[in-house]
PDB file of C-alpha atoms and ligand atoms in Angstrom:
ATOM      1  CA  MET E   1      32.792 -14.752 -15.314  1.00  0.00           C
ATOM      2  CA  LYS E   2      32.052 -17.095 -18.044  1.00  0.00           C
ATOM      3  CA  ARG E   3      28.457 -18.373 -17.476  1.00  0.00           C
ATOM      4  CA  ASP E   4      27.200 -21.803 -18.592  1.00  0.00           C
ATOM      5  CA  ALA E   5      23.789 -22.123 -20.500  1.00  0.00           C
ATOM      6  CA  LYS E   6      21.876 -23.620 -17.605  1.00  0.00           C
ATOM      7  CA  ASP E   7      23.618 -20.556 -15.541  1.00  0.00           C
ATOM      8  CA  PHE E   8      20.584 -18.379 -17.368  1.00  0.00           C
ATOM      9  CA  LEU E   9      17.518 -20.484 -16.718  1.00  0.00           C
ATOM     10  CA  ILE E  10      15.725 -19.462 -13.176  1.00  0.00           C
ATOM     11  CA  VAL E  11      12.663 -22.287 -12.867  1.00  0.00           C
ATOM     12  CA  SER E  12       9.696 -20.423 -11.377  1.00  0.00           C
ATOM     13  CA  LEU E  13       7.958 -22.631  -8.435  1.00  0.00           C
ATOM     14  CA  ASP E  14       4.466 -21.874  -9.565  1.00  0.00           C
ATOM     15  CA  VAL E  15       2.735 -24.516  -7.455  1.00  0.00           C
ATOM     16  CA  PRO E  16       0.637 -24.298  -4.276  1.00  0.00           C
ATOM     17  CA  SER E  17       2.682 -26.475  -2.014  1.00  0.00           C
ATOM     18  CA  ILE E  18       6.201 -27.402  -0.725  1.00  0.00           C
ATOM     19  CA  GLU E  19       5.387 -30.894  -1.550  1.00  0.00           C
ATOM     20  CA  GLU E  20       4.933 -30.023  -5.316  1.00  0.00           C
ATOM     21  CA  SER E  21       7.866 -27.838  -5.537  1.00  0.00           C
ATOM     22  CA  LEU E  22      10.112 -30.960  -4.378  1.00  0.00           C
ATOM     23  CA  VAL E  23       8.939 -32.758  -6.838  1.00  0.00           C
ATOM     24  CA  VAL E  24      10.010 -30.194  -9.825  1.00  0.00           C
ATOM     25  CA  VAL E  25      13.592 -29.664  -8.278  1.00  0.00           C
ATOM     26  CA  GLU E  26      13.822 -33.681  -8.089  1.00  0.00           C
ATOM     27  CA  ASN E  27      12.955 -34.177 -11.547  1.00  0.00           C
ATOM     28  CA  LEU E  28      15.136 -31.703 -12.738  1.00  0.00           C
ATOM     29  CA  GLY E  29      18.282 -32.349 -10.544  1.00  0.00           C
ATOM     30  CA  SER E  30      21.483 -31.117 -12.012  1.00  0.00           C
ATOM     31  CA  LEU E  31      20.225 -29.777 -15.098  1.00  0.00           C
ATOM     32  CA  VAL E  32      18.485 -26.681 -12.927  1.00  0.00           C
ATOM     33  CA  ASP E  33      20.513 -24.584 -10.107  1.00  0.00           C
ATOM     34  CA  PHE E  34      18.368 -21.307  -9.919  1.00  0.00           C
ATOM     35  CA  TYR E  35      14.444 -21.300  -8.391  1.00  0.00           C
ATOM     36  CA  LYS E  36      12.204 -18.589  -8.401  1.00  0.00           C
ATOM     37  CA  VAL E  37       9.854 -18.689  -5.241  1.00  0.00           C
ATOM     38  CA  GLY E  38       6.661 -16.136  -5.825  1.00  0.00           C
ATOM     39  CA  LEU E  39       4.141 -15.349  -3.743  1.00  0.00           C
ATOM     40  CA  GLU E  40       2.185 -18.001  -3.713  1.00  0.00           C
ATOM     41  CA  LEU E  41       4.835 -20.538  -2.662  1.00  0.00           C
ATOM     42  CA  PHE E  42       6.028 -18.557  -0.146  1.00  0.00           C
ATOM     43  CA  THR E  43       2.795 -17.283   1.245  1.00  0.00           C
ATOM     44  CA  ARG E  44       2.227 -21.198   2.018  1.00  0.00           C
ATOM     45  CA  GLY E  45       5.344 -22.102   2.713  1.00  0.00           C
ATOM     46  CA  GLY E  46       7.168 -19.554   4.112  1.00  0.00           C
ATOM     47  CA  PRO E  47      11.148 -19.495   4.578  1.00  0.00           C
ATOM     48  CA  THR E  48      11.196 -23.328   4.750  1.00  0.00           C
ATOM     49  CA  ILE E  49      11.214 -23.655   0.955  1.00  0.00           C
ATOM     50  CA  VAL E  50      13.948 -21.035   0.866  1.00  0.00           C
ATOM     51  CA  GLU E  51      15.901 -23.573   3.519  1.00  0.00           C
ATOM     52  CA  ILE E  52      15.356 -26.378   1.877  1.00  0.00           C
ATOM     53  CA  LEU E  53      16.552 -25.169  -1.706  1.00  0.00           C
ATOM     54  CA  LYS E  54      19.645 -23.479  -0.059  1.00  0.00           C
ATOM     55  CA  LYS E  55      20.574 -26.640   1.733  1.00  0.00           C
ATOM     56  CA  ARG E  56      20.654 -28.597  -1.708  1.00  0.00           C
ATOM     57  CA  GLU E  57      22.673 -25.917  -3.216  1.00  0.00           C
ATOM     58  CA  LYS E  58      20.317 -23.970  -5.139  1.00  0.00           C
ATOM     59  CA  LYS E  59      19.910 -20.451  -5.907  1.00  0.00           C
ATOM     60  CA  VAL E  60      16.931 -18.227  -4.830  1.00  0.00           C
ATOM     61  CA  PHE E  61      14.941 -15.786  -6.752  1.00  0.00           C
ATOM     62  CA  LEU E  62      12.437 -14.611  -3.997  1.00  0.00           C
ATOM     63  CA  ASP E  63       9.715 -12.889  -6.070  1.00  0.00           C
ATOM     64  CA  LEU E  64       8.051 -10.928  -3.397  1.00  0.00           C
ATOM     65  CA  LYS E  65       7.643  -7.556  -5.270  1.00  0.00           C
ATOM     66  CA  LEU E  66       8.272  -5.498  -2.017  1.00  0.00           C
ATOM     67  CA  HIS E  67       6.347  -2.343  -1.809  1.00  0.00           C
ATOM     68  CA  ASP E  68       6.067  -0.669   1.626  1.00  0.00           C
ATOM     69  CA  ILE E  69       7.379   2.319   3.384  1.00  0.00           C
ATOM     70  CA  PRO E  70      11.153   2.325   3.248  1.00  0.00           C
ATOM     71  CA  ASN E  71      12.018   1.001   6.795  1.00  0.00           C
ATOM     72  CA  THR E  72       9.361  -1.891   6.639  1.00  0.00           C
ATOM     73  CA  VAL E  73      11.192  -2.891   2.811  1.00  0.00           C
ATOM     74  CA  ALA E  74      14.594  -2.346   4.669  1.00  0.00           C
ATOM     75  CA  GLY E  75      13.267  -4.643   7.430  1.00  0.00           C
ATOM     76  CA  ALA E  76      11.971  -7.542   4.918  1.00  0.00           C
ATOM     77  CA  VAL E  77      15.608  -7.403   3.026  1.00  0.00           C
ATOM     78  CA  ASN E  78      17.461  -8.212   5.869  1.00  0.00           C
ATOM     79  CA  ALA E  79      15.384 -10.849   6.371  1.00  0.00           C
ATOM     80  CA  ALA E  80      15.961 -12.428   2.795  1.00  0.00           C
ATOM     81  CA  ILE E  81      19.976 -11.397   3.558  1.00  0.00           C
ATOM     82  CA  ASP E  82      19.823 -14.124   6.287  1.00  0.00           C
ATOM     83  CA  MET E  83      17.883 -16.533   4.268  1.00  0.00           C
ATOM     84  CA  GLU E  84      20.769 -15.961   1.564  1.00  0.00           C
ATOM     85  CA  VAL E  85      18.389 -15.119  -0.888  1.00  0.00           C
ATOM     86  CA  ASP E  86      20.290 -14.330  -4.297  1.00  0.00           C
ATOM     87  CA  LEU E  87      17.759 -12.455  -6.146  1.00  0.00           C
ATOM     88  CA  LEU E  88      14.621 -10.337  -4.798  1.00  0.00           C
ATOM     89  CA  THR E  89      12.334  -7.996  -6.198  1.00  0.00           C
ATOM     90  CA  LEU E  90      10.656  -4.825  -5.316  1.00  0.00           C
ATOM     91  CA  HIS E  91       8.391  -2.230  -6.901  1.00  0.00           C
ATOM     92  CA  THR E  92      10.279   0.611  -8.333  1.00  0.00           C
ATOM     93  CA  LEU E  93       7.058   2.276  -7.963  1.00  0.00           C
ATOM     94  CA  GLY E  94       7.747   2.225  -4.247  1.00  0.00           C
ATOM     95  CA  GLY E  95       9.753   5.005  -5.026  1.00  0.00           C
ATOM     96  CA  PHE E  96      13.666   6.099  -5.072  1.00  0.00           C
ATOM     97  CA  GLU E  97      13.876   6.049  -1.140  1.00  0.00           C
ATOM     98  CA  MET E  98      12.368   2.991  -0.676  1.00  0.00           C
ATOM     99  CA  MET E  99      14.609   1.372  -3.326  1.00  0.00           C
ATOM    100  CA  GLU E 100      17.563   3.255  -1.682  1.00  0.00           C
ATOM    101  CA  ALA E 101      16.765   1.981   1.726  1.00  0.00           C
ATOM    102  CA  ALA E 102      16.194  -1.724   0.521  1.00  0.00           C
ATOM    103  CA  GLN E 103      19.652  -1.325  -1.289  1.00  0.00           C
ATOM    104  CA  LYS E 104      21.261   0.196   1.693  1.00  0.00           C
ATOM    105  CA  ALA E 105      20.456  -2.706   4.127  1.00  0.00           C
ATOM    106  CA  VAL E 106      22.379  -4.863   1.586  1.00  0.00           C
ATOM    107  CA  TRP E 107      25.260  -2.530   1.797  1.00  0.00           C
ATOM    108  CA  LYS E 108      25.071  -2.375   5.400  1.00  0.00           C
ATOM    109  CA  LYS E 109      25.568  -5.883   5.955  1.00  0.00           C
ATOM    110  CA  LYS E 110      28.568  -5.815   3.588  1.00  0.00           C
ATOM    111  CA  SER E 111      26.533  -8.610   1.896  1.00  0.00           C
ATOM    112  CA  GLU E 112      26.749  -9.279  -1.959  1.00  0.00           C
ATOM    113  CA  LYS E 113      23.297 -10.980  -1.943  1.00  0.00           C
ATOM    114  CA  PRO E 114      20.649 -10.906  -2.495  1.00  0.00           C
ATOM    115  CA  ILE E 115      20.837  -8.527  -5.681  1.00  0.00           C
ATOM    116  CA  MET E 116      18.025  -6.949  -5.815  1.00  0.00           C
ATOM    117  CA  LEU E 117      15.470  -6.342  -9.371  1.00  0.00           C
ATOM    118  CA  GLY E 118      13.157  -3.930  -9.573  1.00  0.00           C
ATOM    119  CA  VAL E 119       9.778  -4.643 -11.433  1.00  0.00           C
ATOM    120  CA  THR E 120       8.540  -1.406 -13.464  1.00  0.00           C
ATOM    121  CA  ILE E 121       5.496  -1.814 -15.067  1.00  0.00           C
ATOM    122  CA  LEU E 122       3.292  -5.012 -14.313  1.00  0.00           C
ATOM    123  CA  THR E 123       2.353  -6.333 -17.733  1.00  0.00           C
ATOM    124  CA  SER E 124      -0.825  -6.641 -16.912  1.00  0.00           C
ATOM    125  CA  LEU E 125      -1.624  -2.989 -16.692  1.00  0.00           C
ATOM    126  CA  ASP E 126      -1.925  -0.608 -19.923  1.00  0.00           C
ATOM    127  CA  GLU E 127      -1.106   2.743 -20.761  1.00  0.00           C
ATOM    128  CA  ALA E 128      -4.939   3.822 -20.017  1.00  0.00           C
ATOM    129  CA  PHE E 129      -4.155   2.966 -16.352  1.00  0.00           C
ATOM    130  CA  LEU E 130      -1.043   5.296 -16.353  1.00  0.00           C
ATOM    131  CA  GLU E 131      -2.616   8.165 -17.647  1.00  0.00           C
ATOM    132  CA  ASP E 132      -5.946   8.112 -15.504  1.00  0.00           C
ATOM    133  CA  VAL E 133      -4.782   6.571 -12.198  1.00  0.00           C
ATOM    134  CA  LEU E 134      -1.189   7.814 -12.114  1.00  0.00           C
ATOM    135  CA  GLY E 135      -1.574  11.005 -14.348  1.00  0.00           C
ATOM    136  CA  ILE E 136       1.380   9.789 -16.428  1.00  0.00           C
ATOM    137  CA  GLU E 137       1.767  11.059 -19.965  1.00  0.00           C
ATOM    138  CA  LYS E 138       4.441   8.736 -21.134  1.00  0.00           C
ATOM    139  CA  THR E 139       4.424   5.561 -23.565  1.00  0.00           C
ATOM    140  CA  PHE E 140       5.151   2.543 -21.604  1.00  0.00           C
ATOM    141  CA  ASN E 141       8.462   2.120 -23.051  1.00  0.00           C
ATOM    142  CA  ASP E 142       9.535   5.989 -21.675  1.00  0.00           C
ATOM    143  CA  GLU E 143       8.115   5.136 -18.151  1.00  0.00           C
ATOM    144  CA  ILE E 144       9.720   1.682 -17.862  1.00  0.00           C
ATOM    145  CA  LEU E 145      13.075   2.944 -19.174  1.00  0.00           C
ATOM    146  CA  ASP E 146      12.458   5.960 -16.292  1.00  0.00           C
ATOM    147  CA  LEU E 147      11.430   3.443 -13.831  1.00  0.00           C
ATOM    148  CA  ALA E 148      14.724   1.447 -14.689  1.00  0.00           C
ATOM    149  CA  SER E 149      17.253   4.305 -14.758  1.00  0.00           C
ATOM    150  CA  ILE E 150      15.374   5.600 -11.031  1.00  0.00           C
ATOM    151  CA  ALA E 151      16.207   1.727  -9.848  1.00  0.00           C
ATOM    152  CA  LYS E 152      19.484   2.271 -11.225  1.00  0.00           C
ATOM    153  CA  SER E 153      20.450   5.174  -9.298  1.00  0.00           C
ATOM    154  CA  ALA E 154      18.860   3.991  -6.147  1.00  0.00           C
ATOM    155  CA  GLY E 155      21.619   1.119  -6.448  1.00  0.00           C
ATOM    156  CA  LEU E 156      19.621  -1.612  -7.656  1.00  0.00           C
ATOM    157  CA  GLY E 157      21.354  -4.395  -9.525  1.00  0.00           C
ATOM    158  CA  GLY E 158      18.788  -4.736 -12.238  1.00  0.00           C
ATOM    159  CA  VAL E 159      15.212  -5.029 -13.319  1.00  0.00           C
ATOM    160  CA  VAL E 160      12.715  -7.404 -14.290  1.00  0.00           C
ATOM    161  CA  ALA E 161      11.462  -6.734 -18.227  1.00  0.00           C
ATOM    162  CA  SER E 162      10.366  -8.818 -21.032  1.00  0.00           C
ATOM    163  CA  ALA E 163      12.768  -9.913 -23.416  1.00  0.00           C
ATOM    164  CA  GLU E 164      11.910  -7.006 -26.145  1.00  0.00           C
ATOM    165  CA  GLU E 165      12.726  -4.231 -23.702  1.00  0.00           C
ATOM    166  CA  VAL E 166      16.333  -5.442 -23.011  1.00  0.00           C
ATOM    167  CA  SER E 167      18.372  -3.720 -25.561  1.00  0.00           C
ATOM    168  CA  LEU E 168      16.675  -0.580 -24.811  1.00  0.00           C
ATOM    169  CA  ILE E 169      17.004  -0.905 -20.631  1.00  0.00           C
ATOM    170  CA  LYS E 170      20.892  -1.779 -21.789  1.00  0.00           C
ATOM    171  CA  GLU E 171      21.604   1.023 -23.706  1.00  0.00           C
ATOM    172  CA  CYS E 172      19.851   3.371 -20.825  1.00  0.00           C
ATOM    173  CA  CYS E 173      21.400   2.066 -17.822  1.00  0.00           C
ATOM    174  CA  GLY E 174      24.700   0.136 -18.862  1.00  0.00           C
ATOM    175  CA  LYS E 175      25.300  -3.688 -20.041  1.00  0.00           C
ATOM    176  CA  ASP E 176      26.006  -4.699 -16.510  1.00  0.00           C
ATOM    177  CA  PHE E 177      22.520  -3.509 -15.387  1.00  0.00           C
ATOM    178  CA  ILE E 178      20.836  -6.954 -14.919  1.00  0.00           C
ATOM    179  CA  VAL E 179      17.694  -7.725 -16.774  1.00  0.00           C
ATOM    180  CA  ALA E 180      15.732 -11.054 -16.314  1.00  0.00           C
ATOM    181  CA  THR E 181      12.954 -11.759 -18.575  1.00  0.00           C
ATOM    182  CA  PRO E 182       9.671 -13.745 -18.109  1.00  0.00           C
ATOM    183  CA  GLY E 183       7.159 -14.566 -21.003  1.00  0.00           C
ATOM    184  CA  ILE E 184       9.594 -17.311 -22.436  1.00  0.00           C
ATOM    185  CA  ARG E 185       8.136 -19.682 -24.601  1.00  0.00           C
ATOM    186  CA  LEU E 186       9.802 -22.203 -27.085  1.00  0.00           C
ATOM    187  CA  THR E 187       9.270 -21.838 -30.720  1.00  0.00           C
ATOM    188  CA  GLY E 188       5.736 -23.336 -31.567  1.00  0.00           C
ATOM    189  CA  ALA E 189       5.102 -23.783 -28.178  1.00  0.00           C
ATOM    190  CA  LYS E 190       1.630 -23.527 -26.021  1.00  0.00           C
ATOM    191  CA  LYS E 191       1.817 -19.298 -25.142  1.00  0.00           C
ATOM    192  CA  ASP E 192      -0.560 -19.717 -22.044  1.00  0.00           C
ATOM    193  CA  ASP E 193      -1.811 -16.162 -20.932  1.00  0.00           C
ATOM    194  CA  GLN E 194       1.672 -14.384 -21.486  1.00  0.00           C
ATOM    195  CA  LYS E 195       0.612 -11.767 -24.124  1.00  0.00           C
ATOM    196  CA  ARG E 196       4.031 -11.032 -25.270  1.00  0.00           C
ATOM    197  CA  PHE E 197       6.510 -13.837 -25.389  1.00  0.00           C
ATOM    198  CA  THR E 198      10.277 -14.677 -26.614  1.00  0.00           C
ATOM    199  CA  THR E 199      11.815 -17.510 -27.497  1.00  0.00           C
ATOM    200  CA  PRO E 200      15.100 -18.513 -25.548  1.00  0.00           C
ATOM    201  CA  PHE E 201      17.494 -18.187 -28.332  1.00  0.00           C
ATOM    202  CA  ASP E 202      16.070 -14.485 -29.091  1.00  0.00           C
ATOM    203  CA  ALA E 203      16.232 -13.747 -25.306  1.00  0.00           C
ATOM    204  CA  ILE E 204      19.950 -14.317 -25.420  1.00  0.00           C
ATOM    205  CA  VAL E 205      20.281 -12.532 -28.280  1.00  0.00           C
ATOM    206  CA  ASN E 206      18.734  -9.542 -26.856  1.00  0.00           C
ATOM    207  CA  GLY E 207      21.147  -9.801 -24.011  1.00  0.00           C
ATOM    208  CA  SER E 208      18.814 -11.391 -21.152  1.00  0.00           C
ATOM    209  CA  ASP E 209      20.701 -12.324 -18.082  1.00  0.00           C
ATOM    210  CA  TYR E 210      18.510 -14.522 -16.753  1.00  0.00           C
ATOM    211  CA  LEU E 211      15.284 -16.287 -18.811  1.00  0.00           C
ATOM    212  CA  VAL E 212      12.511 -17.078 -16.211  1.00  0.00           C
ATOM    213  CA  VAL E 213      10.640 -20.104 -16.940  1.00  0.00           C
ATOM    214  CA  GLY E 214       7.273 -21.515 -15.272  1.00  0.00           C
ATOM    215  CA  ARG E 215       4.955 -23.438 -17.047  1.00  0.00           C
ATOM    216  CA  PRO E 216       7.014 -24.572 -20.332  1.00  0.00           C
ATOM    217  CA  ILE E 217       8.567 -26.791 -17.313  1.00  0.00           C
ATOM    218  CA  ILE E 218       6.698 -27.269 -14.393  1.00  0.00           C
ATOM    219  CA  LYS E 219       3.511 -28.259 -16.457  1.00  0.00           C
ATOM    220  CA  SER E 220       5.153 -30.241 -19.211  1.00  0.00           C
ATOM    221  CA  GLU E 221       4.957 -34.196 -19.297  1.00  0.00           C
ATOM    222  CA  ASN E 222       8.578 -34.296 -19.244  1.00  0.00           C
ATOM    223  CA  MET E 223      10.024 -31.474 -17.011  1.00  0.00           C
ATOM    224  CA  ARG E 224      13.859 -32.726 -17.654  1.00  0.00           C
ATOM    225  CA  ALA E 225      13.145 -32.865 -21.717  1.00  0.00           C
ATOM    226  CA  SER E 226      11.508 -29.307 -21.559  1.00  0.00           C
ATOM    227  CA  ALA E 227      14.387 -27.833 -19.640  1.00  0.00           C
ATOM    228  CA  GLU E 228      16.976 -29.641 -21.617  1.00  0.00           C
ATOM    229  CA  ALA E 229      15.154 -27.580 -25.324  1.00  0.00           C
ATOM    230  CA  ILE E 230      15.450 -24.574 -23.314  1.00  0.00           C
ATOM    231  CA  ILE E 231      19.013 -24.919 -21.944  1.00  0.00           C
ATOM    232  CA  LYS E 232      19.873 -25.808 -25.815  1.00  0.00           C
ATOM    233  CA  GLU E 233      18.407 -22.796 -27.137  1.00  0.00           C
ATOM    234  CA  ILE E 234      20.216 -20.481 -24.654  1.00  0.00           C
ATOM    235  CA  LYS E 235      23.490 -22.559 -25.973  1.00  0.00           C
ATOM    236  CA  ASP E 236      22.611 -22.138 -29.447  1.00  0.00           C
ATOM    237  CA  GLY E 237      21.884 -17.967 -28.457  1.00  0.00           C
ATOM    238  CA  LEU E 238      25.097 -17.583 -26.596  1.00  0.00           C
ATOM    239  CA  GLN E 239      26.967 -18.946 -29.751  1.00  0.00           C
ATOM    240  CA  GLU E 240      25.041 -16.629 -31.896  1.00  0.00           C
ATOM    241  CA  THR E 241      26.339 -13.821 -29.681  1.00  0.00           C
ATOM    242  CA  ALA E 242      30.001 -15.074 -29.362  1.00  0.00           C
TER     243      ALA E 242
HETATM  244  O1  C5P A   1       4.265 -20.185 -16.658  1.00  0.00           O
HETATM  245  P1  C5P A   1       5.524 -18.597 -17.169  1.00  0.00           P
HETATM  246  O2  C5P A   1       6.536 -19.252 -17.478  1.00  0.00           O
HETATM  247  O3  C5P A   1       4.649 -17.709 -18.097  1.00  0.00           O
HETATM  248  O4  C5P A   1       5.917 -18.128 -15.550  1.00  0.00           O
HETATM  249  C1  C5P A   1       6.664 -17.034 -15.714  1.00  0.00           C
HETATM  250  C2  C5P A   1       7.116 -16.356 -14.180  1.00  0.00           C
HETATM  251  O5  C5P A   1       7.378 -15.196 -14.470  1.00  0.00           O
HETATM  252  C3  C5P A   1       5.538 -16.497 -13.124  1.00  0.00           C
HETATM  253  O6  C5P A   1       6.400 -16.786 -11.696  1.00  0.00           O
HETATM  254  C4  C5P A   1       4.910 -15.126 -13.717  1.00  0.00           C
HETATM  255  O7  C5P A   1       4.390 -14.275 -11.907  1.00  0.00           O
HETATM  256  C5  C5P A   1       6.504 -14.008 -13.681  1.00  0.00           C
HETATM  257  N1  C5P A   1       6.086 -12.779 -14.459  1.00  0.00           N
HETATM  258  C6  C5P A   1       5.514 -13.132 -15.543  1.00  0.00           C
HETATM  259  N2  C5P A   1       5.304 -11.602 -16.608  1.00  0.00           N
HETATM  260  C7  C5P A   1       5.430 -10.662 -15.835  1.00  0.00           C
HETATM  261  C8  C5P A   1       6.389 -10.558 -14.532  1.00  0.00           C
HETATM  262  C9  C5P A   1       6.664 -12.108 -14.015  1.00  0.00           C
HETATM  263  O8  C5P A   1       5.135 -13.863 -16.216  1.00  0.00           O
HETATM  264  N3  C5P A   1       5.537  -9.519 -16.569  1.00  0.00           N
END
């Protein structure tokens, strides 16, 4: 199915209240159809924010990065299915069985949603952590690829990764394996605390399926203009790859 440029954009509602998240949603109106609800907003607002977004016919990426025993994670996935969540994250380091149990919960209900995305290694961790704490003597990239492959074999739909890793992941897991990429900044823009960042144009050219954007839009003085600029770059990227 052909996707419009705006279908690639997910705006991250990284705000502490439902009221503030609705200011963003109302400001962006029909420009944006997909929103990410993360730990802070979900912990404060609970499922209500998901219900409100769904009533407004928005898609929801519930970024809870689940990590627990398989039975518990499967229970949380069942709740996400009932809320009609579109994308849901879980930690690949939770292991194959946990991911498989989560995915089976979706299949068991014959539901197409949520598409499950694995989180590989958090960008806040480094190679020393891999070696000292987990005893893994691999490079970051190799470990990310191994975890992505395990996620794929457990049946997950994709992973969250930096835009620089997209082509390697697609090579290893296939082009239909979804890669959602945070760390997006317009050329010349403020980088905030993102160590690795990519422009929307490069992310699309690299093959990203979804661009997860928070501060460049929600902290902007003109949210609509910022979202439009990002969508324009996505469009340019799509033309480049057509
Ligand atoms: O504000 P910014 O555009 O940096 O927000 C990106 C979103 O993606 C945030 O919700 C953040 O938690 C998430 N994220 C990230 N870096 C990762 C994984 C997720 O920035 N490595």
